[in-house]
PDB file of C-alpha atoms in Angstrom:
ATOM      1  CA  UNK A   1      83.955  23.420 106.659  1.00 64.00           C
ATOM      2  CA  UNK A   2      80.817  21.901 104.887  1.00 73.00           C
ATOM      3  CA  UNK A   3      81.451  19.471 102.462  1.00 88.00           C
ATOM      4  CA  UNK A   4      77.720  18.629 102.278  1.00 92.00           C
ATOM      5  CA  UNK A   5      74.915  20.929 102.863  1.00 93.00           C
ATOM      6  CA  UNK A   6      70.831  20.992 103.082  1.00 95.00           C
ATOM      7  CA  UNK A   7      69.084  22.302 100.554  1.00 96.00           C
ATOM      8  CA  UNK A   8      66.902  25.669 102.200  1.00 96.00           C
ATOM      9  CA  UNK A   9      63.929  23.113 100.949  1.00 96.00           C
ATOM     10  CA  UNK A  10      63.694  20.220  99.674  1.00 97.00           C
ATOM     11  CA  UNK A  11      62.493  19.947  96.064  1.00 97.00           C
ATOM     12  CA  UNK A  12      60.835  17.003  93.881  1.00 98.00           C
ATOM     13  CA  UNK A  13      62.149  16.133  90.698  1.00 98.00           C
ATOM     14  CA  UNK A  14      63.170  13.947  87.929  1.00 97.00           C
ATOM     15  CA  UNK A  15      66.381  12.078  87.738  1.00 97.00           C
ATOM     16  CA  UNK A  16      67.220  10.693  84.099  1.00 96.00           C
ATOM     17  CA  UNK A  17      67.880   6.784  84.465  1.00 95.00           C
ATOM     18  CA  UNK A  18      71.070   7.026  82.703  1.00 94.00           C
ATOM     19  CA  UNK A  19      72.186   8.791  85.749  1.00 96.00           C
ATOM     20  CA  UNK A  20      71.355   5.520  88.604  1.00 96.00           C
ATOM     21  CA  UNK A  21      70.487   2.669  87.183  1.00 94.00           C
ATOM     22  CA  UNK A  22      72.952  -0.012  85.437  1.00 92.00           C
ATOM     23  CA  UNK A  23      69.965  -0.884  83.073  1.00 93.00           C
ATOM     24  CA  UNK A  24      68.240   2.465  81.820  1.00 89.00           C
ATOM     25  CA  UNK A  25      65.071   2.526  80.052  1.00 89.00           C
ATOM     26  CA  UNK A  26      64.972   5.916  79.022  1.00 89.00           C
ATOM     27  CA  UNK A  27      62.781   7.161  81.506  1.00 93.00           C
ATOM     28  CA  UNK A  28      62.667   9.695  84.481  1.00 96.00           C
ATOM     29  CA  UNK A  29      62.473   8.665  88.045  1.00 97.00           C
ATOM     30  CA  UNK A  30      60.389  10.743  90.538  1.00 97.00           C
ATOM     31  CA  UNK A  31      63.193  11.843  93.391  1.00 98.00           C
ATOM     32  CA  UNK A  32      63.443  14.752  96.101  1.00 98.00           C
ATOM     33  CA  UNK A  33      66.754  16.432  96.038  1.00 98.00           C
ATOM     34  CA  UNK A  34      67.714  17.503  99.386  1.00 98.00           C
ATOM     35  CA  UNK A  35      71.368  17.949  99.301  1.00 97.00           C
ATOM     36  CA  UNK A  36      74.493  19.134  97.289  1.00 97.00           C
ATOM     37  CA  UNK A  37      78.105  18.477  98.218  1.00 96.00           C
ATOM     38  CA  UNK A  38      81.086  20.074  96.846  1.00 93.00           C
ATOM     39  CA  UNK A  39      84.818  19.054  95.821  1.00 92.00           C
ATOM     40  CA  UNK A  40      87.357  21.137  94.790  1.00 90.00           C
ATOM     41  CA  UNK A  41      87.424  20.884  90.784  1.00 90.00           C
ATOM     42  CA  UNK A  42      84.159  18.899  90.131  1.00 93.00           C
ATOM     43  CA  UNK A  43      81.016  19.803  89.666  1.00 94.00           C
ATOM     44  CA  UNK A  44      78.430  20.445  92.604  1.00 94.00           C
ATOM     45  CA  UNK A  45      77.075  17.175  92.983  1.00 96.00           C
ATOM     46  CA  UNK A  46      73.120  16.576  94.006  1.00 97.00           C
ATOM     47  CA  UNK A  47      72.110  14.356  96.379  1.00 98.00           C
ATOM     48  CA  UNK A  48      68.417  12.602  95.972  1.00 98.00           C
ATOM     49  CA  UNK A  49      65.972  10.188  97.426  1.00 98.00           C
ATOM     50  CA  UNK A  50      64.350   8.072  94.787  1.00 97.00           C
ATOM     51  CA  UNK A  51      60.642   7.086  95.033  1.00 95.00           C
ATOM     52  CA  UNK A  52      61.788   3.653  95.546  1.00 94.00           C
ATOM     53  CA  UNK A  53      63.906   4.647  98.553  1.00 97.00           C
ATOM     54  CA  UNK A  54      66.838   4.958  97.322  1.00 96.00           C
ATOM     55  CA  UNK A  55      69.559   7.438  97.738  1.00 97.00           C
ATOM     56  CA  UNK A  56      71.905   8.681  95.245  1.00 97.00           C
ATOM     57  CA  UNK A  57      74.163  11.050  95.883  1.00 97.00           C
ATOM     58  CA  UNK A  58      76.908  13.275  94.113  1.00 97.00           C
ATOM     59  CA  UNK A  59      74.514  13.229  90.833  1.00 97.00           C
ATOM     60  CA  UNK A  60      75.565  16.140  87.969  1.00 97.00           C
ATOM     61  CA  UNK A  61      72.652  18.617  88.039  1.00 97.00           C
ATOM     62  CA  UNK A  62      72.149  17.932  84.335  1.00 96.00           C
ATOM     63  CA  UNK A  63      70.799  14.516  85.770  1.00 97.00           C
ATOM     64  CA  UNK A  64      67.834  16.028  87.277  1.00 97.00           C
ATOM     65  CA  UNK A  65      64.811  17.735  85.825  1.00 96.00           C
ATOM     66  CA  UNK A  66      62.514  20.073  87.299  1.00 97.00           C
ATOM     67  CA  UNK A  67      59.364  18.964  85.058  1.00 94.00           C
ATOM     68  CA  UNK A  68      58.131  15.686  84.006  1.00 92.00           C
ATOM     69  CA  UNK A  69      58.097  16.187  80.577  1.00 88.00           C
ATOM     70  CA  UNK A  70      61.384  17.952  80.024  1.00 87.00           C
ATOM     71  CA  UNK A  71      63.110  19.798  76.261  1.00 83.00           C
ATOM     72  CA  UNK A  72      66.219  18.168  75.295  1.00 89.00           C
ATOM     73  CA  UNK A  73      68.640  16.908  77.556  1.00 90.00           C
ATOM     74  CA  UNK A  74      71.576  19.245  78.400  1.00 91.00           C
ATOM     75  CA  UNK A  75      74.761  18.850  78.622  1.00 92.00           C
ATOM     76  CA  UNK A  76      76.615  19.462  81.856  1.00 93.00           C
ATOM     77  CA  UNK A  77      78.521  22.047  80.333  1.00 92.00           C
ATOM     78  CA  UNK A  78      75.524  23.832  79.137  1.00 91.00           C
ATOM     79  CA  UNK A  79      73.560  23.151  82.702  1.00 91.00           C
ATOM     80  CA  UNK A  80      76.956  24.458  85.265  1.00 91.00           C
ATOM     81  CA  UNK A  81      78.775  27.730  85.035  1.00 84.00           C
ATOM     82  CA  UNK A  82      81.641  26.289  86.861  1.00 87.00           C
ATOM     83  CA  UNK A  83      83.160  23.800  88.835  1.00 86.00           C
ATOM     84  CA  UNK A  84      83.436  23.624  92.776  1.00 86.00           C
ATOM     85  CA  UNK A  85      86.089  26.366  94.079  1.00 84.00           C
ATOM     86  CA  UNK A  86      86.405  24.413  97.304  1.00 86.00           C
ATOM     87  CA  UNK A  87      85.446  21.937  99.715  1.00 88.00           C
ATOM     88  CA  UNK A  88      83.219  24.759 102.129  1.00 88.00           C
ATOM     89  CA  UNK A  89      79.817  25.382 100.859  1.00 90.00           C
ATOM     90  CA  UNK A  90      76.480  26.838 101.592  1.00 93.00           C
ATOM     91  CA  UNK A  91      73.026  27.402 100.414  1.00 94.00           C
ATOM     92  CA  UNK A  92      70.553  30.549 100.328  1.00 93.00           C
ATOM     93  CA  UNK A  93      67.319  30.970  99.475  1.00 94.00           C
ATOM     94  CA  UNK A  94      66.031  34.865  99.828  1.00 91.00           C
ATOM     95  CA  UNK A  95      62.827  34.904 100.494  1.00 93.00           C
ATOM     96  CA  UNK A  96      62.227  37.972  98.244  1.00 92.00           C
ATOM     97  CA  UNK A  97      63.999  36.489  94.837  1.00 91.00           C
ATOM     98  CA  UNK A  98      63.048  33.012  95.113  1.00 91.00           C
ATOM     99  CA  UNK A  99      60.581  32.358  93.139  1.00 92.00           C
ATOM    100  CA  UNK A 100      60.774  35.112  90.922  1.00 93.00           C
ATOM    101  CA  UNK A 101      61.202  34.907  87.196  1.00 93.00           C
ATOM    102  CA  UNK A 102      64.691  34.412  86.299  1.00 92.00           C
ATOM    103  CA  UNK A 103      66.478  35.528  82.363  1.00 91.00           C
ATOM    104  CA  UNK A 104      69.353  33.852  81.968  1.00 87.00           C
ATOM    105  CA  UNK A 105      71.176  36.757  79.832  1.00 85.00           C
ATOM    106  CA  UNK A 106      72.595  35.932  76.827  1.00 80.00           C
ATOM    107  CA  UNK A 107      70.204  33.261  76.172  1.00 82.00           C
ATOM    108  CA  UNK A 108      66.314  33.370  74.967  1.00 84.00           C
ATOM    109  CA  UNK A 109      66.147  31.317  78.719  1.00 89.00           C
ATOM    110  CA  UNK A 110      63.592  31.984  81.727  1.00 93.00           C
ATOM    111  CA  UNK A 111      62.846  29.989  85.098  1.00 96.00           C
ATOM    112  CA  UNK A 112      61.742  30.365  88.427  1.00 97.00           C
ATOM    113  CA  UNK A 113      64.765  31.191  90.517  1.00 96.00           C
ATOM    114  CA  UNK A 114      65.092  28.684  93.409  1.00 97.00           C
ATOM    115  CA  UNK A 115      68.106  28.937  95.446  1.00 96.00           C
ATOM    116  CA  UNK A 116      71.891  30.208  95.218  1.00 95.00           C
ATOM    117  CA  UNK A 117      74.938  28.132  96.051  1.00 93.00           C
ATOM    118  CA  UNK A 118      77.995  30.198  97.880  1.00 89.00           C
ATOM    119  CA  UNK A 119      81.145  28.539  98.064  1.00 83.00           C
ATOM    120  CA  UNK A 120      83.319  30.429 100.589  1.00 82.00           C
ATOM    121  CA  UNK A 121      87.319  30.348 102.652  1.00 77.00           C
ATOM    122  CA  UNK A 122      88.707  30.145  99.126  1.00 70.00           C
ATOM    123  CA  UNK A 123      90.711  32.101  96.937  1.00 69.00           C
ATOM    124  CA  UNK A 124      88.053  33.356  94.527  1.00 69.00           C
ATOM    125  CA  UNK A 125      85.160  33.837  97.266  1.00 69.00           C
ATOM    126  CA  UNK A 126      87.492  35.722  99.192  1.00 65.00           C
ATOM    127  CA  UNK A 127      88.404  37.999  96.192  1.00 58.00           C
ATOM    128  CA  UNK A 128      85.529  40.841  95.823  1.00 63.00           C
ATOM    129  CA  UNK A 129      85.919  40.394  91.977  1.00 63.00           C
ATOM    130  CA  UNK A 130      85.195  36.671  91.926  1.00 67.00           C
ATOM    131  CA  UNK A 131      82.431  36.366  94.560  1.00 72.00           C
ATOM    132  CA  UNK A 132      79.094  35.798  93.172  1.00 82.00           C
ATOM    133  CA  UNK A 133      76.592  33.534  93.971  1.00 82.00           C
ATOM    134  CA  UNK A 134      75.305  30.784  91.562  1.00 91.00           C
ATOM    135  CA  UNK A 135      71.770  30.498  91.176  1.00 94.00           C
ATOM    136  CA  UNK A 136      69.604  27.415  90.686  1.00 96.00           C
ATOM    137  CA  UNK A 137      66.956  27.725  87.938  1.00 96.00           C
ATOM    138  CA  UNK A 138      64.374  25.567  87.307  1.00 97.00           C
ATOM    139  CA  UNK A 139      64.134  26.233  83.377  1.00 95.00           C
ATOM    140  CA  UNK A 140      60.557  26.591  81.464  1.00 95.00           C
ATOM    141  CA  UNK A 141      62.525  23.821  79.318  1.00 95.00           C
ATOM    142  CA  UNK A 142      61.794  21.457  82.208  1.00 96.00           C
ATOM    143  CA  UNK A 143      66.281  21.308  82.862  1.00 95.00           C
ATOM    144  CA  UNK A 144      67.921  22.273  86.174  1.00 96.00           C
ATOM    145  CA  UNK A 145      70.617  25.542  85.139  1.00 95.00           C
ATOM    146  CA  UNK A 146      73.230  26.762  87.449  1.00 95.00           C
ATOM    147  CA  UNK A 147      74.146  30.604  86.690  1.00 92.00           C
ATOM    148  CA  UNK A 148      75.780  33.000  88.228  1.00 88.00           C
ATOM    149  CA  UNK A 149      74.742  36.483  89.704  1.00 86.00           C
ATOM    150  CA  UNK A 150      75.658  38.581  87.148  1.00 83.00           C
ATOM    151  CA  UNK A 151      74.072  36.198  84.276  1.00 85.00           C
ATOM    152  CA  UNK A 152      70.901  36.832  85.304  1.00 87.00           C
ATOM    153  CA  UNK A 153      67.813  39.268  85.589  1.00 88.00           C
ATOM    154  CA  UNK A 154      64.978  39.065  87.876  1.00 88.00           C
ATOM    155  CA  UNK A 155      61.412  40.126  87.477  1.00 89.00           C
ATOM    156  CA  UNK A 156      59.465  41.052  89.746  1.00 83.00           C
ATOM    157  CA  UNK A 157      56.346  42.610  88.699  1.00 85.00           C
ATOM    158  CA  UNK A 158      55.473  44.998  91.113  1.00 84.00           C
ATOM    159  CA  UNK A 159      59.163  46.790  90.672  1.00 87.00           C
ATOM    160  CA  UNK A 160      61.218  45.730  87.952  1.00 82.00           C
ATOM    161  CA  UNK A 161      60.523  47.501  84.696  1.00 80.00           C
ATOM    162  CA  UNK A 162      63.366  44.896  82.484  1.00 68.00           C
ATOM    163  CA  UNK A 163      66.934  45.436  80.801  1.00 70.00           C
ATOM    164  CA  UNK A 164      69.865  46.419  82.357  1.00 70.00           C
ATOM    165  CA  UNK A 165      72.216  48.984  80.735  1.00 67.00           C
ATOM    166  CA  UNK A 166      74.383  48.410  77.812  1.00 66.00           C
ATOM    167  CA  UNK A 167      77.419  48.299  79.610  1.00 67.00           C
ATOM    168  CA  UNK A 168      76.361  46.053  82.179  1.00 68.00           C
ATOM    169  CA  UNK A 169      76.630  45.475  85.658  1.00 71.00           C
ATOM    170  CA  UNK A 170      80.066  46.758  87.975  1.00 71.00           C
ATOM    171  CA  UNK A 171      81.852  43.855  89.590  1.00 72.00           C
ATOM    172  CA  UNK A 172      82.787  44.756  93.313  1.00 75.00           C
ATOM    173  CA  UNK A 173      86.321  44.780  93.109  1.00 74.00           C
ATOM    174  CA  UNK A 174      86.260  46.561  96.553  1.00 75.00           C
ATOM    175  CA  UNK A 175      86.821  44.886  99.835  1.00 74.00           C
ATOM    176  CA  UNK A 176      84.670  47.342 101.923  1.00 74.00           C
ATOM    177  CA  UNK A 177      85.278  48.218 105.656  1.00 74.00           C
ATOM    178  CA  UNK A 178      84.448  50.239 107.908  1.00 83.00           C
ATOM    179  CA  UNK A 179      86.832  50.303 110.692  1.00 86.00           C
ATOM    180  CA  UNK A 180      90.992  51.513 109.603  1.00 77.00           C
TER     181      UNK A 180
END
């Protein structure tokens, strides 16, 4: 069971000083994330190494910023779908979708898509319905957004012509085998 898991790569960002330091100035501190841990009915936390040397973890991912010069600050409501469904976590980064341009439906939102989380051995992961990964965007507003699978749309240029259907997406609400 991983509690705490690698990052598929590490990635430099911004941490808002709010977030580390008992004396904030209002500015953002140039950090590589490199880790995320999870606990059952909090919110992935985000472990970083700060330019000074430094490490922080268990940080909200509204905390961190992917660009210097970031929008608004988000909430962490706004920035996570959901909590943690577990303690036993993992990371994935496909090579083909990460990277890509990533719509955050029901929002005017785009990113690049960097990596999915995938909490597993729980009751929701377990249940075909529930299981979806949640994707980490970096957001062209410069914030870090957590969605899930079926809240977003990829494009990729050479294939993807946009839009999905009106009526959406079918949830797998199969557990498929192949053996009786």
């Amino acid at each position: 069971m991983a509690h705490n898991v690698d990052l598929p790569e590490h990635r430099y960002v911004w941490v808002r000083d709010e977030f580390i330091y008992n004396e904030p100035a209002g500015s953002l501190v140039p950090a590589v994330w490199f880790g995320v841990s999870s606990t059952p009915g909090r919110a992935m936390g985000c472990h970083v190494l700060l330019e000074g040397g430094a490490t922080v973890i268990d940080l909200p991912l509204h905390a961190l910023c992917c660009d210097e010069s970031p929008g608004n600050p988000i909430g962490i409501q706004e920035s996570m779908a959901w909590d943690s469904f577990g303690w036993d976590i993992e990371t994935y980064q496909p090579q083909y979708l990460s990277g890509l341009t990533a719509h955050m439906i029901g929002s005017n939102m785009n990113g690049e898509a960097w990596f999915a989380v995938d909490w597993k051995n729980n009751g929701w992961s377990n249940y075909p319905e529930q299981h979806k990964w949640l994707w980490i965007v970096a957001g062209d507003d410069g914030n870090l957004w957590a969605r899930p699978q079926n809240d977003i749309v990829f494009w990729e240029e050479s294939f993807t012509e946009g839009g999905i259907p009106d009526g959406g997406i079918k949830r797998q609400r199969t557990a498929w085998k192949a053996e009786r």
